[in-house]
mmCIF file with all atom_site columns, C-alpha atoms in Angstrom:
data_model
loop_
_atom_site.group_PDB
_atom_site.id
_atom_site.type_symbol
_atom_site.label_atom_id
_atom_site.label_alt_id
_atom_site.label_comp_id
_atom_site.label_asym_id
_atom_site.label_entity_id
_atom_site.label_seq_id
_atom_site.pdbx_PDB_ins_code
_atom_site.Cartn_x
_atom_site.Cartn_y
_atom_site.Cartn_z
_atom_site.occupancy
_atom_site.B_iso_or_equiv
_atom_site.pdbx_formal_charge
_atom_site.auth_seq_id
_atom_site.auth_comp_id
_atom_site.auth_asym_id
_atom_site.auth_atom_id
_atom_site.pdbx_PDB_model_num
ATOM 1   C CA . MET N 1 1   ? 25.547  -3.805  13.516  1.00 0.00 ? 1   MET N CA 1
ATOM 2   C CA . SER N 1 2   ? 24.383  -1.095  11.104  1.00 0.00 ? 2   SER N CA 1
ATOM 3   C CA . THR N 1 3   ? 22.015  1.590   12.387  1.00 0.00 ? 3   THR N CA 1
ATOM 4   C CA . ASP N 1 4   ? 19.778  0.605   9.447   1.00 0.00 ? 4   ASP N CA 1
ATOM 5   C CA . VAL N 1 5   ? 18.911  -2.681  11.156  1.00 0.00 ? 5   VAL N CA 1
ATOM 6   C CA . LEU N 1 6   ? 17.597  -3.227  14.653  1.00 0.00 ? 6   LEU N CA 1
ATOM 7   C CA . LEU N 1 7   ? 17.787  -6.362  16.764  1.00 0.00 ? 7   LEU N CA 1
ATOM 8   C CA . GLY N 1 8   ? 14.278  -7.385  17.838  1.00 0.00 ? 8   GLY N CA 1
ATOM 9   C CA . PRO N 1 9   ? 13.242  -9.067  21.081  1.00 0.00 ? 9   PRO N CA 1
ATOM 10  C CA . ASP N 1 10  ? 13.301  -12.406 19.228  1.00 0.00 ? 10  ASP N CA 1
ATOM 11  C CA . GLY N 1 11  ? 16.967  -11.894 18.286  1.00 0.00 ? 11  GLY N CA 1
ATOM 12  C CA . ARG N 1 12  ? 16.227  -11.204 14.614  1.00 0.00 ? 12  ARG N CA 1
ATOM 13  C CA . ALA N 1 13  ? 17.790  -8.225  12.860  1.00 0.00 ? 13  ALA N CA 1
ATOM 14  C CA . ARG N 1 14  ? 15.153  -6.156  11.045  1.00 0.00 ? 14  ARG N CA 1
ATOM 15  C CA . CYS N 1 15  ? 14.960  -2.957  9.043   1.00 0.00 ? 15  CYS N CA 1
ATOM 16  C CA . ALA N 1 16  ? 15.262  -0.211  11.655  1.00 0.00 ? 16  ALA N CA 1
ATOM 17  C CA . TRP N 1 17  ? 12.016  1.512   10.589  1.00 0.00 ? 17  TRP N CA 1
ATOM 18  C CA . VAL N 1 18  ? 10.192  -1.228  12.498  1.00 0.00 ? 18  VAL N CA 1
ATOM 19  C CA . GLY N 1 19  ? 11.376  0.206   15.814  1.00 0.00 ? 19  GLY N CA 1
ATOM 20  C CA . ASP N 1 20  ? 9.929   -1.570  18.825  1.00 0.00 ? 20  ASP N CA 1
ATOM 21  C CA . ASP N 1 21  ? 6.300   -1.600  17.646  1.00 0.00 ? 21  ASP N CA 1
ATOM 22  C CA . ASP N 1 22  ? 4.760   -5.088  17.612  1.00 0.00 ? 22  ASP N CA 1
ATOM 23  C CA . GLU N 1 23  ? 2.315   -4.227  14.788  1.00 0.00 ? 23  GLU N CA 1
ATOM 24  C CA . TYR N 1 24  ? 5.109   -2.838  12.625  1.00 0.00 ? 24  TYR N CA 1
ATOM 25  C CA . ARG N 1 25  ? 7.268   -5.901  13.386  1.00 0.00 ? 25  ARG N CA 1
ATOM 26  C CA . ARG N 1 26  ? 4.449   -8.246  12.284  1.00 0.00 ? 26  ARG N CA 1
ATOM 27  C CA . TYR N 1 27  ? 3.824   -6.164  9.141   1.00 0.00 ? 27  TYR N CA 1
ATOM 28  C CA . HIS N 1 28  ? 7.543   -6.143  8.299   1.00 0.00 ? 28  HIS N CA 1
ATOM 29  C CA . ASP N 1 29  ? 7.948   -9.872  8.851   1.00 0.00 ? 29  ASP N CA 1
ATOM 30  C CA . GLU N 1 30  ? 4.736   -11.117 7.239   1.00 0.00 ? 30  GLU N CA 1
ATOM 31  C CA . GLU N 1 31  ? 3.699   -8.587  4.576   1.00 0.00 ? 31  GLU N CA 1
ATOM 32  C CA . TRP N 1 32  ? 6.107   -5.856  3.499   1.00 0.00 ? 32  TRP N CA 1
ATOM 33  C CA . GLY N 1 33  ? 8.100   -6.921  0.457   1.00 0.00 ? 33  GLY N CA 1
ATOM 34  C CA . ARG N 1 34  ? 6.214   -10.188 -0.092  1.00 0.00 ? 34  ARG N CA 1
ATOM 35  C CA . PRO N 1 35  ? 4.722   -10.584 -3.569  1.00 0.00 ? 35  PRO N CA 1
ATOM 36  C CA . LEU N 1 36  ? 1.042   -9.640  -3.506  1.00 0.00 ? 36  LEU N CA 1
ATOM 37  C CA . HIS N 1 37  ? -1.320  -10.675 -6.277  1.00 0.00 ? 37  HIS N CA 1
ATOM 38  C CA . GLY N 1 38  ? -5.008  -10.328 -6.994  1.00 0.00 ? 38  GLY N CA 1
ATOM 39  C CA . ASP N 1 39  ? -7.023  -7.358  -8.191  1.00 0.00 ? 39  ASP N CA 1
ATOM 40  C CA . ARG N 1 40  ? -8.869  -6.912  -4.901  1.00 0.00 ? 40  ARG N CA 1
ATOM 41  C CA . LYS N 1 41  ? -5.737  -7.147  -2.742  1.00 0.00 ? 41  LYS N CA 1
ATOM 42  C CA . LEU N 1 42  ? -3.864  -4.739  -4.994  1.00 0.00 ? 42  LEU N CA 1
ATOM 43  C CA . PHE N 1 43  ? -6.835  -2.357  -5.092  1.00 0.00 ? 43  PHE N CA 1
ATOM 44  C CA . GLU N 1 44  ? -6.776  -2.343  -1.281  1.00 0.00 ? 44  GLU N CA 1
ATOM 45  C CA . LYS N 1 45  ? -3.022  -1.724  -1.247  1.00 0.00 ? 45  LYS N CA 1
ATOM 46  C CA . MET N 1 46  ? -3.349  1.070   -3.821  1.00 0.00 ? 46  MET N CA 1
ATOM 47  C CA . SER N 1 47  ? -6.161  2.666   -1.825  1.00 0.00 ? 47  SER N CA 1
ATOM 48  C CA . LEU N 1 48  ? -4.343  2.494   1.504   1.00 0.00 ? 48  LEU N CA 1
ATOM 49  C CA . GLU N 1 49  ? -1.126  3.835   -0.021  1.00 0.00 ? 49  GLU N CA 1
ATOM 50  C CA . GLY N 1 50  ? -3.188  6.731   -1.394  1.00 0.00 ? 50  GLY N CA 1
ATOM 51  C CA . PHE N 1 51  ? -4.655  7.415   2.042   1.00 0.00 ? 51  PHE N CA 1
ATOM 52  C CA . GLN N 1 52  ? -1.137  7.285   3.496   1.00 0.00 ? 52  GLN N CA 1
ATOM 53  C CA . ALA N 1 53  ? 0.123   10.129  1.294   1.00 0.00 ? 53  ALA N CA 1
ATOM 54  C CA . GLY N 1 54  ? 1.383   12.795  3.677   1.00 0.00 ? 54  GLY N CA 1
ATOM 55  C CA . LEU N 1 55  ? 1.005   10.568  6.752   1.00 0.00 ? 55  LEU N CA 1
ATOM 56  C CA . SER N 1 56  ? 2.967   7.799   8.416   1.00 0.00 ? 56  SER N CA 1
ATOM 57  C CA . TRP N 1 57  ? 2.293   4.211   7.381   1.00 0.00 ? 57  TRP N CA 1
ATOM 58  C CA . ILE N 1 58  ? 1.780   3.121   10.999  1.00 0.00 ? 58  ILE N CA 1
ATOM 59  C CA . THR N 1 59  ? -1.247  5.444   11.128  1.00 0.00 ? 59  THR N CA 1
ATOM 60  C CA . ILE N 1 60  ? -2.781  3.606   8.166   1.00 0.00 ? 60  ILE N CA 1
ATOM 61  C CA . LEU N 1 61  ? -1.755  0.201   9.474   1.00 0.00 ? 61  LEU N CA 1
ATOM 62  C CA . ARG N 1 62  ? -3.505  0.821   12.784  1.00 0.00 ? 62  ARG N CA 1
ATOM 63  C CA . LYS N 1 63  ? -6.629  2.044   10.984  1.00 0.00 ? 63  LYS N CA 1
ATOM 64  C CA . ARG N 1 64  ? -6.587  -0.719  8.364   1.00 0.00 ? 64  ARG N CA 1
ATOM 65  C CA . PRO N 1 65  ? -9.214  -2.930  10.060  1.00 0.00 ? 65  PRO N CA 1
ATOM 66  C CA . ARG N 1 66  ? -11.686 -0.036  10.067  1.00 0.00 ? 66  ARG N CA 1
ATOM 67  C CA . PHE N 1 67  ? -10.788 0.900   6.478   1.00 0.00 ? 67  PHE N CA 1
ATOM 68  C CA . ARG N 1 68  ? -11.550 -2.685  5.468   1.00 0.00 ? 68  ARG N CA 1
ATOM 69  C CA . GLU N 1 69  ? -14.858 -2.571  7.306   1.00 0.00 ? 69  GLU N CA 1
ATOM 70  C CA . VAL N 1 70  ? -16.146 0.724   5.897   1.00 0.00 ? 70  VAL N CA 1
ATOM 71  C CA . PHE N 1 71  ? -14.852 0.059   2.365   1.00 0.00 ? 71  PHE N CA 1
ATOM 72  C CA . ALA N 1 72  ? -16.537 -3.378  2.166   1.00 0.00 ? 72  ALA N CA 1
ATOM 73  C CA . GLY N 1 73  ? -13.268 -5.304  2.247   1.00 0.00 ? 73  GLY N CA 1
ATOM 74  C CA . PHE N 1 74  ? -12.125 -3.186  -0.709  1.00 0.00 ? 74  PHE N CA 1
ATOM 75  C CA . ASP N 1 75  ? -14.399 -5.096  -3.046  1.00 0.00 ? 75  ASP N CA 1
ATOM 76  C CA . PRO N 1 76  ? -14.195 -2.919  -6.182  1.00 0.00 ? 76  PRO N CA 1
ATOM 77  C CA . GLU N 1 77  ? -17.761 -3.724  -7.266  1.00 0.00 ? 77  GLU N CA 1
ATOM 78  C CA . THR N 1 78  ? -19.221 -2.663  -3.910  1.00 0.00 ? 78  THR N CA 1
ATOM 79  C CA . VAL N 1 79  ? -17.040 0.423   -3.488  1.00 0.00 ? 79  VAL N CA 1
ATOM 80  C CA . ALA N 1 80  ? -17.788 1.485   -7.075  1.00 0.00 ? 80  ALA N CA 1
ATOM 81  C CA . ALA N 1 81  ? -21.481 1.692   -6.116  1.00 0.00 ? 81  ALA N CA 1
ATOM 82  C CA . PHE N 1 82  ? -20.830 4.133   -3.242  1.00 0.00 ? 82  PHE N CA 1
ATOM 83  C CA . GLY N 1 83  ? -22.712 7.407   -3.586  1.00 0.00 ? 83  GLY N CA 1
ATOM 84  C CA . GLU N 1 84  ? -22.827 10.777  -1.848  1.00 0.00 ? 84  GLU N CA 1
ATOM 85  C CA . ALA N 1 85  ? -24.460 9.325   1.286   1.00 0.00 ? 85  ALA N CA 1
ATOM 86  C CA . ASP N 1 86  ? -21.542 6.894   1.590   1.00 0.00 ? 86  ASP N CA 1
ATOM 87  C CA . VAL N 1 87  ? -19.048 9.738   1.167   1.00 0.00 ? 87  VAL N CA 1
ATOM 88  C CA . GLU N 1 88  ? -20.755 11.671  3.965   1.00 0.00 ? 88  GLU N CA 1
ATOM 89  C CA . ARG N 1 89  ? -20.808 8.552   6.161   1.00 0.00 ? 89  ARG N CA 1
ATOM 90  C CA . LEU N 1 90  ? -17.090 8.060   5.593   1.00 0.00 ? 90  LEU N CA 1
ATOM 91  C CA . MET N 1 91  ? -16.356 11.726  6.280   1.00 0.00 ? 91  MET N CA 1
ATOM 92  C CA . THR N 1 92  ? -17.779 11.311  9.798   1.00 0.00 ? 92  THR N CA 1
ATOM 93  C CA . ASP N 1 93  ? -15.902 8.085   10.620  1.00 0.00 ? 93  ASP N CA 1
ATOM 94  C CA . ALA N 1 94  ? -13.010 8.858   12.966  1.00 0.00 ? 94  ALA N CA 1
ATOM 95  C CA . GLY N 1 95  ? -11.689 5.326   12.434  1.00 0.00 ? 95  GLY N CA 1
ATOM 96  C CA . ILE N 1 96  ? -10.323 6.227   8.992   1.00 0.00 ? 96  ILE N CA 1
ATOM 97  C CA . ILE N 1 97  ? -8.581  9.185   7.366   1.00 0.00 ? 97  ILE N CA 1
ATOM 98  C CA . ARG N 1 98  ? -11.392 11.652  6.679   1.00 0.00 ? 98  ARG N CA 1
ATOM 99  C CA . ASN N 1 99  ? -10.086 13.267  3.539   1.00 0.00 ? 99  ASN N CA 1
ATOM 100 C CA . ARG N 1 100 ? -12.807 13.878  0.954   1.00 0.00 ? 100 ARG N CA 1
ATOM 101 C CA . ALA N 1 101 ? -10.420 13.890  -2.006  1.00 0.00 ? 101 ALA N CA 1
ATOM 102 C CA . LYS N 1 102 ? -8.917  10.533  -0.970  1.00 0.00 ? 102 LYS N CA 1
ATOM 103 C CA . ILE N 1 103 ? -12.342 9.014   -0.328  1.00 0.00 ? 103 ILE N CA 1
ATOM 104 C CA . LEU N 1 104 ? -13.607 10.196  -3.725  1.00 0.00 ? 104 LEU N CA 1
ATOM 105 C CA . ALA N 1 105 ? -10.431 8.908   -5.387  1.00 0.00 ? 105 ALA N CA 1
ATOM 106 C CA . THR N 1 106 ? -10.911 5.480   -3.805  1.00 0.00 ? 106 THR N CA 1
ATOM 107 C CA . ILE N 1 107 ? -14.488 5.305   -5.091  1.00 0.00 ? 107 ILE N CA 1
ATOM 108 C CA . GLY N 1 108 ? -13.464 6.532   -8.539  1.00 0.00 ? 108 GLY N CA 1
ATOM 109 C CA . ASN N 1 109 ? -10.544 4.104   -8.660  1.00 0.00 ? 109 ASN N CA 1
ATOM 110 C CA . ALA N 1 110 ? -12.915 1.274   -7.669  1.00 0.00 ? 110 ALA N CA 1
ATOM 111 C CA . ARG N 1 111 ? -15.074 2.129   -10.680 1.00 0.00 ? 111 ARG N CA 1
ATOM 112 C CA . LEU N 1 112 ? -12.052 1.885   -12.945 1.00 0.00 ? 112 LEU N CA 1
ATOM 113 C CA . VAL N 1 113 ? -11.024 -1.468  -11.448 1.00 0.00 ? 113 VAL N CA 1
ATOM 114 C CA . ARG N 1 114 ? -14.604 -2.755  -11.718 1.00 0.00 ? 114 ARG N CA 1
ATOM 115 C CA . ASP N 1 115 ? -14.536 -1.996  -15.433 1.00 0.00 ? 115 ASP N CA 1
ATOM 116 C CA . MET N 1 116 ? -11.275 -3.888  -15.991 1.00 0.00 ? 116 MET N CA 1
ATOM 117 C CA . ALA N 1 117 ? -11.118 -7.562  -16.925 1.00 0.00 ? 117 ALA N CA 1
ATOM 118 C CA . ASP N 1 118 ? -10.366 -10.017 -14.112 1.00 0.00 ? 118 ASP N CA 1
ATOM 119 C CA . GLY N 1 119 ? -6.642  -9.995  -13.428 1.00 0.00 ? 119 GLY N CA 1
ATOM 120 C CA . GLU N 1 120 ? -6.036  -6.851  -15.468 1.00 0.00 ? 120 GLU N CA 1
ATOM 121 C CA . LEU N 1 121 ? -5.073  -4.626  -12.513 1.00 0.00 ? 121 LEU N CA 1
ATOM 122 C CA . ASP N 1 122 ? -2.701  -7.298  -11.210 1.00 0.00 ? 122 ASP N CA 1
ATOM 123 C CA . ALA N 1 123 ? -1.080  -7.724  -14.630 1.00 0.00 ? 123 ALA N CA 1
ATOM 124 C CA . LEU N 1 124 ? -0.868  -3.979  -15.180 1.00 0.00 ? 124 LEU N CA 1
ATOM 125 C CA . LEU N 1 125 ? 0.808   -3.196  -11.849 1.00 0.00 ? 125 LEU N CA 1
ATOM 126 C CA . TRP N 1 126 ? 3.204   -6.130  -12.031 1.00 0.00 ? 126 TRP N CA 1
ATOM 127 C CA . SER N 1 127 ? 4.202   -5.191  -15.576 1.00 0.00 ? 127 SER N CA 1
ATOM 128 C CA . PHE N 1 128 ? 6.184   -2.325  -14.016 1.00 0.00 ? 128 PHE N CA 1
ATOM 129 C CA . ALA N 1 129 ? 8.118   -4.498  -11.529 1.00 0.00 ? 129 ALA N CA 1
ATOM 130 C CA . PRO N 1 130 ? 11.850  -4.150  -12.153 1.00 0.00 ? 130 PRO N CA 1
ATOM 131 C CA . PRO N 1 131 ? 14.194  -7.136  -12.227 1.00 0.00 ? 131 PRO N CA 1
ATOM 132 C CA . PRO N 1 132 ? 15.417  -8.281  -8.795  1.00 0.00 ? 132 PRO N CA 1
ATOM 133 C CA . ARG N 1 133 ? 18.378  -6.359  -7.435  1.00 0.00 ? 133 ARG N CA 1
ATOM 134 C CA . PRO N 1 134 ? 20.684  -6.791  -4.452  1.00 0.00 ? 134 PRO N CA 1
ATOM 135 C CA . ALA N 1 135 ? 19.432  -5.645  -1.052  1.00 0.00 ? 135 ALA N CA 1
ATOM 136 C CA . PRO N 1 136 ? 20.141  -1.975  -0.421  1.00 0.00 ? 136 PRO N CA 1
ATOM 137 C CA . GLY N 1 137 ? 23.108  -1.503  1.888   1.00 0.00 ? 137 GLY N CA 1
ATOM 138 C CA . ALA N 1 138 ? 21.371  1.275   3.832   1.00 0.00 ? 138 ALA N CA 1
ATOM 139 C CA . PHE N 1 139 ? 18.103  3.202   3.864   1.00 0.00 ? 139 PHE N CA 1
ATOM 140 C CA . ALA N 1 140 ? 19.954  6.046   2.182   1.00 0.00 ? 140 ALA N CA 1
ATOM 141 C CA . ASP N 1 141 ? 20.203  3.717   -0.844  1.00 0.00 ? 141 ASP N CA 1
ATOM 142 C CA . VAL N 1 142 ? 16.405  3.273   -1.062  1.00 0.00 ? 142 VAL N CA 1
ATOM 143 C CA . PRO N 1 143 ? 14.854  5.667   -3.568  1.00 0.00 ? 143 PRO N CA 1
ATOM 144 C CA . ALA N 1 144 ? 11.552  7.496   -3.084  1.00 0.00 ? 144 ALA N CA 1
ATOM 145 C CA . THR N 1 145 ? 10.709  6.961   -6.753  1.00 0.00 ? 145 THR N CA 1
ATOM 146 C CA . THR N 1 146 ? 12.111  5.007   -9.652  1.00 0.00 ? 146 THR N CA 1
ATOM 147 C CA . PRO N 1 147 ? 11.630  5.160   -13.419 1.00 0.00 ? 147 PRO N CA 1
ATOM 148 C CA . GLU N 1 148 ? 9.319   2.143   -13.012 1.00 0.00 ? 148 GLU N CA 1
ATOM 149 C CA . SER N 1 149 ? 7.145   3.813   -10.357 1.00 0.00 ? 149 SER N CA 1
ATOM 150 C CA . ALA N 1 150 ? 6.972   6.966   -12.481 1.00 0.00 ? 150 ALA N CA 1
ATOM 151 C CA . ALA N 1 151 ? 5.897   4.905   -15.499 1.00 0.00 ? 151 ALA N CA 1
ATOM 152 C CA . MET N 1 152 ? 3.315   3.029   -13.402 1.00 0.00 ? 152 MET N CA 1
ATOM 153 C CA . SER N 1 153 ? 1.973   6.327   -12.080 1.00 0.00 ? 153 SER N CA 1
ATOM 154 C CA . ALA N 1 154 ? 1.775   7.836   -15.563 1.00 0.00 ? 154 ALA N CA 1
ATOM 155 C CA . GLU N 1 155 ? -0.124  4.849   -16.956 1.00 0.00 ? 155 GLU N CA 1
ATOM 156 C CA . LEU N 1 156 ? -2.556  4.755   -14.037 1.00 0.00 ? 156 LEU N CA 1
ATOM 157 C CA . ARG N 1 157 ? -3.169  8.499   -14.340 1.00 0.00 ? 157 ARG N CA 1
ATOM 158 C CA . ARG N 1 158 ? -3.679  8.114   -18.084 1.00 0.00 ? 158 ARG N CA 1
ATOM 159 C CA . ARG N 1 159 ? -6.407  5.602   -17.263 1.00 0.00 ? 159 ARG N CA 1
ATOM 160 C CA . GLY N 1 160 ? -8.031  8.038   -14.806 1.00 0.00 ? 160 GLY N CA 1
ATOM 161 C CA . PHE N 1 161 ? -6.739  6.737   -11.458 1.00 0.00 ? 161 PHE N CA 1
ATOM 162 C CA . ARG N 1 162 ? -6.084  9.308   -8.727  1.00 0.00 ? 162 ARG N CA 1
ATOM 163 C CA . PHE N 1 163 ? -3.717  9.474   -5.729  1.00 0.00 ? 163 PHE N CA 1
ATOM 164 C CA . VAL N 1 164 ? -1.264  7.307   -7.631  1.00 0.00 ? 164 VAL N CA 1
ATOM 165 C CA . GLY N 1 165 ? 1.801   9.547   -7.807  1.00 0.00 ? 165 GLY N CA 1
ATOM 166 C CA . PRO N 1 166 ? 5.284   8.087   -8.379  1.00 0.00 ? 166 PRO N CA 1
ATOM 167 C CA . THR N 1 167 ? 6.215   8.110   -4.668  1.00 0.00 ? 167 THR N CA 1
ATOM 168 C CA . THR N 1 168 ? 2.919   6.482   -3.679  1.00 0.00 ? 168 THR N CA 1
ATOM 169 C CA . MET N 1 169 ? 3.348   3.883   -6.405  1.00 0.00 ? 169 MET N CA 1
ATOM 170 C CA . TYR N 1 170 ? 6.900   3.147   -5.270  1.00 0.00 ? 170 TYR N CA 1
ATOM 171 C CA . ALA N 1 171 ? 5.536   2.553   -1.770  1.00 0.00 ? 171 ALA N CA 1
ATOM 172 C CA . LEU N 1 172 ? 3.011   0.156   -3.327  1.00 0.00 ? 172 LEU N CA 1
ATOM 173 C CA . MET N 1 173 ? 5.837   -1.588  -5.190  1.00 0.00 ? 173 MET N CA 1
ATOM 174 C CA . GLN N 1 174 ? 7.714   -2.010  -1.895  1.00 0.00 ? 174 GLN N CA 1
ATOM 175 C CA . SER N 1 175 ? 4.768   -3.154  0.193   1.00 0.00 ? 175 SER N CA 1
ATOM 176 C CA . GLY N 1 176 ? 3.426   -5.393  -2.579  1.00 0.00 ? 176 GLY N CA 1
ATOM 177 C CA . GLY N 1 177 ? 6.741   -7.145  -3.156  1.00 0.00 ? 177 GLY N CA 1
ATOM 178 C CA . MET N 1 178 ? 7.398   -5.798  -6.646  1.00 0.00 ? 178 MET N CA 1
ATOM 179 C CA . VAL N 1 179 ? 10.700  -4.593  -5.217  1.00 0.00 ? 179 VAL N CA 1
ATOM 180 C CA . ASP N 1 180 ? 12.496  -5.866  -2.132  1.00 0.00 ? 180 ASP N CA 1
ATOM 181 C CA . ASP N 1 181 ? 13.936  -3.006  -0.111  1.00 0.00 ? 181 ASP N CA 1
ATOM 182 C CA . HIS N 1 182 ? 14.775  -4.919  3.073   1.00 0.00 ? 182 HIS N CA 1
ATOM 183 C CA . VAL N 1 183 ? 18.240  -3.582  3.858   1.00 0.00 ? 183 VAL N CA 1
ATOM 184 C CA . ALA N 1 184 ? 21.348  -5.740  4.023   1.00 0.00 ? 184 ALA N CA 1
ATOM 185 C CA . GLY N 1 185 ? 21.552  -7.339  7.434   1.00 0.00 ? 185 GLY N CA 1
ATOM 186 C CA . CYS N 1 186 ? 17.774  -7.659  7.813   1.00 0.00 ? 186 CYS N CA 1
ATOM 187 C CA . TRP N 1 187 ? 16.688  -11.278 8.158   1.00 0.00 ? 187 TRP N CA 1
ATOM 188 C CA . ARG N 1 188 ? 14.197  -10.726 5.305   1.00 0.00 ? 188 ARG N CA 1
ATOM 189 C CA . ALA N 1 189 ? 16.763  -9.236  2.882   1.00 0.00 ? 189 ALA N CA 1
ATOM 190 C CA . ALA N 1 190 ? 17.192  -11.154 -0.362  1.00 0.00 ? 190 ALA N CA 1
#
C-alpha cells in the first residue's frame, strides 16, 4: 500500500493526512471533497480557510464549533453588523484564532456577501471549478495553487474580499468539493 494512504481501524484506506485522529477521519469521510453549496455554507468555509492560513487545519476543525457560535453560525447579515465591541469580544475569546486582521476580514467579507444577490457567492465560487480529473496518484501530485484558484482569488480580491489568496482558495476548492484530491487508493477517490 502507498504511503499516501493509511488503513483505518475500520479497514478503509484513506488519505494519509488523516492519521489516526477520529475528528480528521470523520471530516475526511463526510466533508472534505464533497460538493458544498449555499452562500452561508461557502461563506463559513471561506472564513475558516482564511483563519487557517499559516496554521494546521486540525486546529481550525477543533475550534470550528466555537467559531460557529461566536460568528452567529456565519450568517453574513449578522456578521456584517459586527462592530468594534464585537471585534474586542472576539479578540479575547481563546476558543477561536485571535487574529485581528482575520477577524476584521471575516466581518468585511460578510458585508460583501450580504450585499450580493442570493446565490451569487455560490455561483461565483463554483464558476472557477475545473473539470473533473483523475485522482492524484500521490500527495506530491496535489498542487498548492492552480490557475483556477489564482483566478478565483483575483476576482474575490477585485471585489474587496480579504484573506482569499490562491493557496487559501485552493484549500477551499478542495474542502468544498470543487476539486477532488483524494489520492488513488483512498476509498473516497473518484
